[in-house]
């Protein structure tokens, strides 16, 4: 068994264990965050059943996608979105997790090819209050979400699937739990309002078990699968 397949097996066990603690468990989607990892590692993960891969850097992702075009991979864009990258993102990804502005939504919609299904999107929520993180501030989330949802009525090439967050970078477990709880409350309210909502995207290598315990049903895991990043980060190309 390769290191990657062993890691994935362990993560599946951890997901099952965390799901058992959750009072109302949902099926958990595992997105392997393959940014700065080479294509051979992606193939190793694919060969043991991983279909969803997440990328932060557009040009790096496009290079991999071209190399791996024969594999039926679901590609997730996770990084901050610059307006001038929306066309290529809309053309090449199945999911975008980092939407937080109407302008970006319109650009993604207008550039989504008509022969492709609607682009699945998650709206990013900033639960930490850190200015370095993208997303709608959690304290204003309901009002902003209403504006974005209203705008979606005119954007038929987008499908709102849920919300995403990156919690505070802290060892204070209570702080992280409070943020996860706030996200789950918001997700539950949205799910009651919209039939398309089915995704609460939160949890990474160091906190995915805790995220699942508090309601996450999509986790984004990189280091715990692939180890340290193998490729050099490509500048500011997000």
XYZ file of C-alpha atoms in Angstrom:
238
model
C 0.000 0.000 0.000
C 1.394 3.393 -1.000
C 1.709 6.202 1.512
C -1.114 8.106 -0.199
C -3.499 5.132 -0.226
C -2.637 4.423 3.422
C -3.326 8.053 4.334
C -6.667 8.013 2.538
C -7.662 4.791 4.258
C -6.864 6.354 7.638
C -8.828 9.502 6.753
C -11.873 7.414 5.784
C -11.663 5.709 9.184
C -11.423 9.100 10.905
C -14.398 10.399 8.907
C -16.491 7.395 9.927
C -15.522 7.862 13.568
C -16.338 11.584 13.519
C -19.626 10.973 11.706
C -20.709 8.629 14.487
C -20.373 11.493 16.979
C -22.476 13.870 14.861
C -26.096 13.759 16.018
C -27.436 14.022 12.440
C -24.688 12.697 10.160
C -24.787 13.257 6.405
C -22.709 11.602 3.697
C -19.232 13.164 3.775
C -17.510 14.253 0.565
C -13.716 14.175 0.656
C -12.000 16.740 -1.559
C -8.283 16.059 -1.919
C -6.528 19.431 -1.996
C -3.874 18.839 -4.619
C -2.452 22.350 -4.927
C 1.333 22.259 -5.270
C 1.242 18.470 -5.710
C 2.217 16.744 -8.935
C -0.104 14.833 -11.263
C 1.332 11.435 -10.315
C 0.144 11.940 -6.738
C -3.312 12.878 -8.005
C -3.419 9.649 -10.021
C -2.444 7.646 -6.931
C -5.341 9.195 -5.005
C -7.731 8.689 -7.922
C -6.755 5.026 -8.144
C -8.007 4.439 -4.590
C -11.342 6.111 -5.202
C -10.889 9.879 -4.829
C -12.858 11.728 -7.518
C -12.859 15.291 -6.130
C -9.698 17.405 -6.230
C -9.254 20.989 -5.050
C -6.884 23.581 -6.488
C -6.032 27.150 -5.446
C -3.785 28.308 -8.262
C -5.439 28.640 -11.644
C -2.590 28.095 -14.082
C -1.232 25.176 -12.087
C -4.701 23.625 -12.065
C -5.157 24.085 -15.821
C -1.827 22.389 -16.510
C -2.844 19.402 -14.380
C -6.340 19.259 -15.850
C -4.902 19.056 -19.357
C -2.483 16.306 -18.329
C -5.262 14.375 -16.571
C -8.075 14.941 -19.052
C -8.775 11.208 -19.458
C -9.634 10.929 -15.739
C -13.271 11.749 -14.770
C -12.202 14.127 -12.016
C -14.458 16.707 -10.378
C -12.342 19.858 -10.099
C -12.971 22.295 -7.217
C -11.571 25.836 -7.217
C -10.759 26.865 -3.648
C -8.697 30.041 -3.832
C -9.569 33.730 -3.789
C -11.087 34.767 -7.128
C -9.738 37.601 -9.230
C -12.144 39.005 -11.816
C -9.756 38.430 -14.705
C -9.610 34.702 -13.859
C -13.378 34.114 -13.865
C -13.595 33.079 -17.523
C -11.073 30.250 -17.186
C -12.498 29.175 -13.831
C -16.016 29.041 -15.281
C -14.821 27.012 -18.257
C -12.703 24.470 -16.401
C -14.105 23.722 -12.936
C -17.101 21.809 -11.630
C -17.201 23.617 -8.286
C -16.125 26.992 -6.912
C -15.985 27.245 -3.113
C -14.791 30.815 -2.677
C -17.581 33.035 -4.043
C -18.345 36.127 -1.976
C -19.300 38.926 -4.415
C -22.111 39.498 -6.900
C -19.590 40.781 -9.465
C -17.744 37.462 -9.388
C -21.000 35.512 -9.610
C -22.035 37.424 -12.723
C -18.657 36.877 -14.372
C -18.746 33.154 -13.615
C -22.294 32.883 -14.958
C -21.611 34.883 -18.113
C -18.521 32.826 -18.922
C -19.940 29.379 -18.144
C -20.198 27.483 -21.466
C -23.770 26.591 -22.406
C -22.826 22.985 -23.113
C -21.767 22.449 -19.480
C -24.103 21.930 -16.510
C -24.525 24.829 -14.074
C -21.402 25.620 -12.080
C -21.757 24.473 -8.461
C -20.845 27.266 -6.069
C -20.403 27.725 -2.346
C -20.436 31.135 -0.730
C -17.428 31.739 1.484
C -18.107 32.971 5.015
C -15.381 34.634 7.074
C -15.959 33.234 10.550
C -12.625 34.323 12.026
C -12.870 38.051 11.384
C -9.311 37.983 10.023
C -8.810 40.575 7.291
C -6.421 38.245 5.475
C -9.258 35.783 4.828
C -11.813 36.226 2.072
C -15.537 35.816 2.554
C -18.645 37.467 3.913
C -18.224 38.407 7.587
C -20.251 35.982 9.709
C -21.869 38.838 11.658
C -23.372 40.230 8.432
C -23.844 36.907 6.680
C -27.638 36.743 6.597
C -28.088 40.146 4.967
C -25.317 39.577 2.423
C -26.544 36.080 1.618
C -29.997 37.440 0.853
C -28.436 39.828 -1.686
C -26.410 37.069 -3.321
C -29.356 34.665 -3.424
C -31.531 37.353 -4.979
C -28.872 37.944 -7.639
C -28.708 34.207 -8.388
C -32.257 34.325 -9.739
C -30.814 36.065 -12.810
C -27.810 33.726 -13.110
C -29.085 30.390 -14.448
C -25.636 28.951 -15.141
C -24.811 28.877 -11.425
C -26.177 26.476 -8.805
C -25.812 27.433 -5.156
C -24.888 24.301 -3.219
C -23.928 25.718 0.174
C -21.403 27.656 2.217
C -17.683 27.344 2.972
C -15.355 28.638 5.662
C -11.761 28.550 6.866
C -11.709 28.809 10.667
C -9.328 30.823 12.806
C -5.734 29.654 12.797
C -5.609 28.966 16.505
C -5.013 26.180 19.014
C -8.076 27.374 20.936
C -10.487 24.506 20.252
C -13.439 26.398 21.730
C -12.944 29.241 19.240
C -12.905 26.820 16.329
C -15.946 24.928 17.650
C -17.884 28.185 18.040
C -17.116 29.039 14.409
C -18.180 25.585 13.221
C -21.413 25.863 15.217
C -22.172 29.267 13.696
C -21.619 27.862 10.207
C -23.866 24.878 10.863
C -26.645 27.155 12.130
C -26.369 29.288 8.989
C -26.284 26.195 6.766
C -29.390 24.744 8.411
C -31.302 27.986 7.892
C -30.283 28.136 4.231
C -31.150 24.500 3.674
C -34.667 25.137 4.941
C -35.055 27.980 2.450
C -33.507 26.532 -0.716
C -33.808 23.022 -2.118
C -30.400 23.179 -3.845
C -28.504 23.645 -0.564
C -26.773 20.435 0.493
C -23.133 21.339 1.212
C -21.384 22.628 4.315
C -17.745 22.878 3.255
C -15.485 23.176 6.295
C -12.649 21.204 7.780
C -9.053 20.681 6.652
C -6.167 18.378 7.591
C -5.813 19.642 11.162
C -9.487 20.019 12.074
C -11.652 17.923 9.725
C -12.761 15.479 12.437
C -13.951 18.348 14.617
C -15.669 19.956 11.621
C -17.592 16.751 10.878
C -18.631 16.418 14.509
C -20.200 19.878 14.209
C -21.993 19.304 10.926
C -19.598 19.542 7.987
C -20.394 17.246 5.065
C -17.513 18.245 2.792
C -13.914 18.338 3.971
C -10.915 19.712 2.077
C -7.790 17.733 2.951
C -4.331 18.182 1.469
C -1.346 17.598 3.743
C -2.889 14.613 5.537
C -3.234 12.896 2.146
C -0.226 14.030 0.134
C 2.280 15.203 2.720
C 4.190 18.443 2.239
C 3.668 20.353 -0.984
C 5.789 19.117 -3.860
C 5.528 22.049 -6.262
C 6.577 25.634 -5.786
C 3.648 28.000 -5.208
C 3.094 30.054 -8.335
C 3.273 33.658 -7.210
C -0.031 35.417 -6.705
C -1.923 33.396 -9.314
C -5.055 32.594 -7.296
